[in-house]
Amino acid sequence: MRITVIEHEAEAGLGYLGEWLRPACDVVRPYLGEEIPARPADGLIVLGGASAAWEDERSPWLPATRDLLRLAVEESTPILAICLGAQLLTLACGGMVERGANGLEVGAREVVALPAAGDDRLLAGVGTAVAVQYHQDAITRLPNGAVPLMTGAQYPNQGYRLGAAAWAVQFHPEATPEIFASWTADDGLDAAEELNAEVKAAEGALVATWRPVAEAFAEVIRTSVRA
């Protein structure tokens, strides 16, 4: 089992997922000149980043990433698309992403499972949980056929499933407290110390909630490979 991982910047790596899924991940770093593959491996993870999902001039590999996501959906290759990755999946499949009207969502924030998550292969059992947030763009219209799975107070579209095996989450299940602190430091947020402390305090809950989700994603890939 191999998972293609698209990493948009060094500061937004696999984090926890690197521990939970290792050694199955083949990381592609287009910001270092590595080419986006024409096809994914057995599974595909697309991580977050500072670019907006439509900023192709800033990150010229985004069109190829959207093409890869679209192909993976068409071929039912398991996908986990995170934050920017979720927004790229949304655009690739006909949804809409815009600058968020409710400002920056940042810190350890509550996300809530919707009824359809009850029997979802990844998110069943999550219920109400804490997740790391760091985004100001928002998914404002889901792709046709998408099944909403998670919501939140500041932005409603926090997670959905598309097709047989594609999942998009606006939050960051991969983000460790150390990764989050590097983001607040880079951006010079006024409340950085308080935000860092709340994410650190939530560390146990983050691992308890999102590690089983990552392991369930790996099992989806294994099942797909065996089929």
CSV table of C-alpha atoms in Angstrom, one decimal:
chain,number,residue,atom,x,y,z
A,1,MET,CA,0.0,0.0,0.0
A,2,ARG,CA,1.4,3.4,-1.0
A,3,ILE,CA,-0.1,6.8,-0.5
A,4,THR,CA,0.8,9.8,-2.7
A,5,VAL,CA,1.1,12.9,-0.5
A,6,ILE,CA,1.1,16.5,-2.0
A,7,GLU,CA,2.9,18.8,0.4
A,8,HIS,CA,2.5,22.5,-0.6
A,9,GLU,CA,5.1,23.9,1.8
A,10,ALA,CA,7.6,22.7,4.3
A,11,GLU,CA,5.8,24.2,7.2
A,12,ALA,CA,2.6,22.2,6.4
A,13,GLY,CA,3.8,18.6,6.4
A,14,LEU,CA,2.2,15.3,7.4
A,15,GLY,CA,2.6,15.9,11.1
A,16,TYR,CA,0.7,13.3,13.0
A,17,LEU,CA,-0.2,11.5,9.8
A,18,GLY,CA,3.5,10.8,9.2
A,19,GLU,CA,3.5,8.9,12.5
A,20,TRP,CA,0.1,7.2,12.0
A,21,LEU,CA,0.5,6.1,8.4
A,22,ARG,CA,4.3,5.6,8.1
A,23,PRO,CA,5.9,4.0,6.0
A,24,ALA,CA,3.2,4.1,3.4
A,25,CYS,CA,3.6,7.8,2.3
A,26,ASP,CA,5.4,9.1,-0.8
A,27,VAL,CA,5.7,12.8,-0.3
A,28,VAL,CA,5.7,15.1,-3.4
A,29,ARG,CA,7.1,18.6,-2.8
A,30,PRO,CA,6.2,20.7,-5.9
A,31,TYR,CA,7.5,23.9,-4.1
A,32,LEU,CA,10.9,22.3,-4.5
A,33,GLY,CA,10.4,21.6,-8.2
A,34,GLU,CA,9.0,18.0,-7.9
A,35,GLU,CA,6.3,17.2,-10.5
A,36,ILE,CA,2.8,16.4,-9.5
A,37,PRO,CA,2.3,12.8,-10.7
A,38,ALA,CA,-0.1,12.0,-13.5
A,39,ARG,CA,-1.8,9.4,-11.3
A,40,PRO,CA,-1.9,8.8,-7.6
A,41,ALA,CA,-0.7,5.6,-5.9
A,42,ASP,CA,-3.1,3.5,-4.0
A,43,GLY,CA,-4.3,6.5,-2.0
A,44,LEU,CA,-3.9,10.3,-2.1
A,45,ILE,CA,-3.5,12.9,0.6
A,46,VAL,CA,-3.4,16.6,-0.3
A,47,LEU,CA,-2.3,18.8,2.6
A,48,GLY,CA,-2.8,22.5,3.5
A,49,GLY,CA,-0.9,25.6,2.6
A,50,ALA,CA,-0.9,29.4,2.6
A,51,SER,CA,-2.1,29.8,-1.0
A,52,ALA,CA,-5.7,30.2,-1.9
A,53,ALA,CA,-7.1,27.4,-3.9
A,54,TRP,CA,-7.4,29.7,-7.0
A,55,GLU,CA,-3.9,31.3,-6.7
A,56,ASP,CA,-2.3,29.4,-9.6
A,57,GLU,CA,0.3,32.1,-10.2
A,58,ARG,CA,1.5,32.0,-6.6
A,59,SER,CA,1.6,28.1,-6.6
A,60,PRO,CA,1.8,27.0,-10.3
A,61,TRP,CA,1.3,23.3,-9.4
A,62,LEU,CA,-2.3,23.9,-8.3
A,63,PRO,CA,-3.9,23.1,-11.7
A,64,ALA,CA,-2.1,19.8,-11.9
A,65,THR,CA,-3.1,19.1,-8.3
A,66,ARG,CA,-6.8,19.8,-9.1
A,67,ASP,CA,-6.4,17.5,-12.1
A,68,LEU,CA,-5.0,14.7,-10.0
A,69,LEU,CA,-7.8,15.1,-7.4
A,70,ARG,CA,-10.4,15.0,-10.2
A,71,LEU,CA,-8.9,11.8,-11.7
A,72,ALA,CA,-8.7,10.2,-8.3
A,73,VAL,CA,-12.4,10.9,-7.7
A,74,GLU,CA,-13.3,9.5,-11.1
A,75,GLU,CA,-11.3,6.3,-10.5
A,76,SER,CA,-12.5,5.9,-6.8
A,77,THR,CA,-8.9,6.2,-5.5
A,78,PRO,CA,-9.2,6.9,-1.7
A,79,ILE,CA,-8.5,10.6,-1.0
A,80,LEU,CA,-8.0,12.6,2.2
A,81,ALA,CA,-8.0,16.3,1.3
A,82,ILE,CA,-7.1,18.7,4.1
A,83,CYS,CA,-7.8,22.5,4.4
A,84,LEU,CA,-6.2,23.8,1.1
A,85,GLY,CA,-6.5,20.3,-0.2
A,86,ALA,CA,-10.2,20.2,0.6
A,87,GLN,CA,-10.7,23.5,-1.2
A,88,LEU,CA,-8.8,22.2,-4.2
A,89,LEU,CA,-10.9,19.1,-4.3
A,90,THR,CA,-14.0,21.3,-4.1
A,91,LEU,CA,-12.9,23.5,-7.0
A,92,ALA,CA,-11.8,20.5,-9.1
A,93,CYS,CA,-15.2,18.9,-8.8
A,94,GLY,CA,-17.4,21.9,-9.5
A,95,GLY,CA,-17.9,23.4,-6.0
A,96,MET,CA,-17.1,27.0,-4.9
A,97,VAL,CA,-14.4,28.4,-2.6
A,98,GLU,CA,-14.2,32.0,-1.6
A,99,ARG,CA,-12.6,34.3,0.9
A,100,GLY,CA,-14.4,33.6,4.2
A,101,ALA,CA,-16.9,36.2,5.2
A,102,ASN,CA,-16.5,35.3,8.9
A,103,GLY,CA,-12.7,36.0,9.1
A,104,LEU,CA,-9.8,33.8,10.2
A,105,GLU,CA,-10.8,30.6,11.9
A,106,VAL,CA,-7.9,29.6,14.1
A,107,GLY,CA,-7.1,27.5,17.1
A,108,ALA,CA,-8.6,24.5,18.8
A,109,ARG,CA,-12.2,24.7,17.7
A,110,GLU,CA,-15.3,22.4,17.9
A,111,VAL,CA,-16.5,20.5,14.9
A,112,VAL,CA,-19.8,18.6,14.9
A,113,ALA,CA,-20.7,15.4,13.0
A,114,LEU,CA,-23.8,15.6,10.9
A,115,PRO,CA,-26.3,12.6,10.7
A,116,ALA,CA,-24.6,11.2,7.5
A,117,ALA,CA,-21.4,10.8,9.4
A,118,GLY,CA,-23.0,8.1,11.6
A,119,ASP,CA,-22.2,5.3,9.2
A,120,ASP,CA,-19.3,6.9,7.4
A,121,ARG,CA,-16.2,4.8,7.0
A,122,LEU,CA,-13.9,7.5,8.4
A,123,LEU,CA,-15.9,9.8,10.6
A,124,ALA,CA,-18.4,7.4,12.3
A,125,GLY,CA,-18.0,7.8,16.0
A,126,VAL,CA,-16.4,11.3,16.0
A,127,GLY,CA,-19.5,13.1,17.2
A,128,THR,CA,-18.6,16.5,18.6
A,129,ALA,CA,-14.8,16.9,18.7
A,130,VAL,CA,-12.0,19.4,18.9
A,131,ALA,CA,-9.9,20.1,15.7
A,132,VAL,CA,-7.1,22.4,14.8
A,133,GLN,CA,-8.2,25.2,12.5
A,134,TYR,CA,-6.2,27.7,10.5
A,135,HIS,CA,-7.9,29.1,7.4
A,136,GLN,CA,-9.6,32.3,6.1
A,137,ASP,CA,-10.9,30.9,2.8
A,138,ALA,CA,-14.1,28.9,3.0
A,139,ILE,CA,-15.9,26.2,1.0
A,140,THR,CA,-19.2,28.0,0.2
A,141,ARG,CA,-20.8,25.4,-2.2
A,142,LEU,CA,-20.1,21.7,-2.2
A,143,PRO,CA,-19.6,19.7,-5.4
A,144,ASN,CA,-22.7,18.1,-6.8
A,145,GLY,CA,-23.3,14.8,-5.1
A,146,ALA,CA,-21.2,15.6,-2.0
A,147,VAL,CA,-22.4,14.3,1.3
A,148,PRO,CA,-21.9,16.8,4.2
A,149,LEU,CA,-20.4,15.1,7.2
A,150,MET,CA,-19.0,17.8,9.6
A,151,THR,CA,-20.0,21.3,10.5
A,152,GLY,CA,-18.9,24.1,12.8
A,153,ALA,CA,-20.1,27.4,14.2
A,154,GLN,CA,-17.9,29.8,12.2
A,155,TYR,CA,-18.0,28.0,8.9
A,156,PRO,CA,-20.5,25.3,8.2
A,157,ASN,CA,-18.7,23.2,5.5
A,158,GLN,CA,-16.2,21.4,7.7
A,159,GLY,CA,-16.2,18.0,6.1
A,160,TYR,CA,-17.8,16.0,3.3
A,161,ARG,CA,-17.5,12.8,1.3
A,162,LEU,CA,-17.6,12.8,-2.5
A,163,GLY,CA,-18.1,9.6,-4.6
A,164,ALA,CA,-17.0,6.3,-3.3
A,165,ALA,CA,-13.9,7.2,-1.4
A,166,ALA,CA,-13.0,10.9,-1.3
A,167,TRP,CA,-13.0,12.9,1.9
A,168,ALA,CA,-12.5,16.6,2.4
A,169,VAL,CA,-11.9,18.3,5.8
A,170,GLN,CA,-11.5,22.0,6.3
A,171,PHE,CA,-9.7,21.5,9.6
A,172,HIS,CA,-6.2,20.0,10.2
A,173,PRO,CA,-6.3,16.5,11.7
A,174,GLU,CA,-2.5,16.2,11.0
A,175,ALA,CA,-1.4,19.3,12.9
A,176,THR,CA,0.7,18.8,16.0
A,177,PRO,CA,0.9,21.6,18.6
A,178,GLU,CA,4.4,22.3,17.3
A,179,ILE,CA,3.3,22.7,13.7
A,180,PHE,CA,0.5,25.0,14.8
A,181,ALA,CA,2.9,27.1,16.8
A,182,SER,CA,5.1,27.5,13.8
A,183,TRP,CA,2.1,28.8,11.8
A,184,THR,CA,1.2,31.4,14.4
A,185,ALA,CA,4.8,32.5,14.7
A,186,ASP,CA,5.1,32.9,10.9
A,187,ASP,CA,2.0,35.1,10.8
A,188,GLY,CA,2.8,37.1,14.0
A,189,LEU,CA,-0.7,36.7,15.4
A,190,ASP,CA,-1.5,38.9,18.4
A,191,ALA,CA,-3.1,36.1,20.3
A,192,ALA,CA,-0.4,33.5,19.3
A,193,GLU,CA,0.5,32.5,22.9
A,194,GLU,CA,-3.1,31.9,23.9
A,195,LEU,CA,-3.9,30.0,20.8
A,196,ASN,CA,-0.8,27.9,21.1
A,197,ALA,CA,-1.6,27.0,24.7
A,198,GLU,CA,-5.2,25.9,23.8
A,199,VAL,CA,-4.0,23.7,21.0
A,200,LYS,CA,-1.3,22.2,23.3
A,201,ALA,CA,-4.0,21.6,26.0
A,202,ALA,CA,-6.1,19.8,23.4
A,203,GLU,CA,-3.3,17.5,22.3
A,204,GLY,CA,-4.6,14.3,24.0
A,205,ALA,CA,-8.1,14.9,22.6
A,206,LEU,CA,-6.7,15.6,19.1
A,207,VAL,CA,-4.8,12.3,19.0
A,208,ALA,CA,-7.7,10.3,20.5
A,209,THR,CA,-10.1,11.6,17.9
A,210,TRP,CA,-8.1,11.8,14.7
A,211,ARG,CA,-5.7,8.9,14.9
A,212,PRO,CA,-8.6,6.4,14.5
A,213,VAL,CA,-9.8,8.5,11.5
A,214,ALA,CA,-6.4,8.2,9.9
A,215,GLU,CA,-6.3,4.5,10.6
A,216,ALA,CA,-9.7,4.1,9.0
A,217,PHE,CA,-8.5,5.9,5.9
A,218,ALA,CA,-5.6,3.5,5.7
A,219,GLU,CA,-8.0,0.6,6.0
A,220,VAL,CA,-10.1,2.0,3.1
A,221,ILE,CA,-7.0,2.0,1.0
A,222,ARG,CA,-6.1,-1.6,2.0
A,223,THR,CA,-9.6,-2.7,1.1
A,224,SER,CA,-9.4,-0.9,-2.2
A,225,VAL,CA,-6.1,-2.6,-3.0
A,226,ARG,CA,-7.4,-6.0,-2.1
A,227,ALA,CA,-10.6,-5.6,-4.2
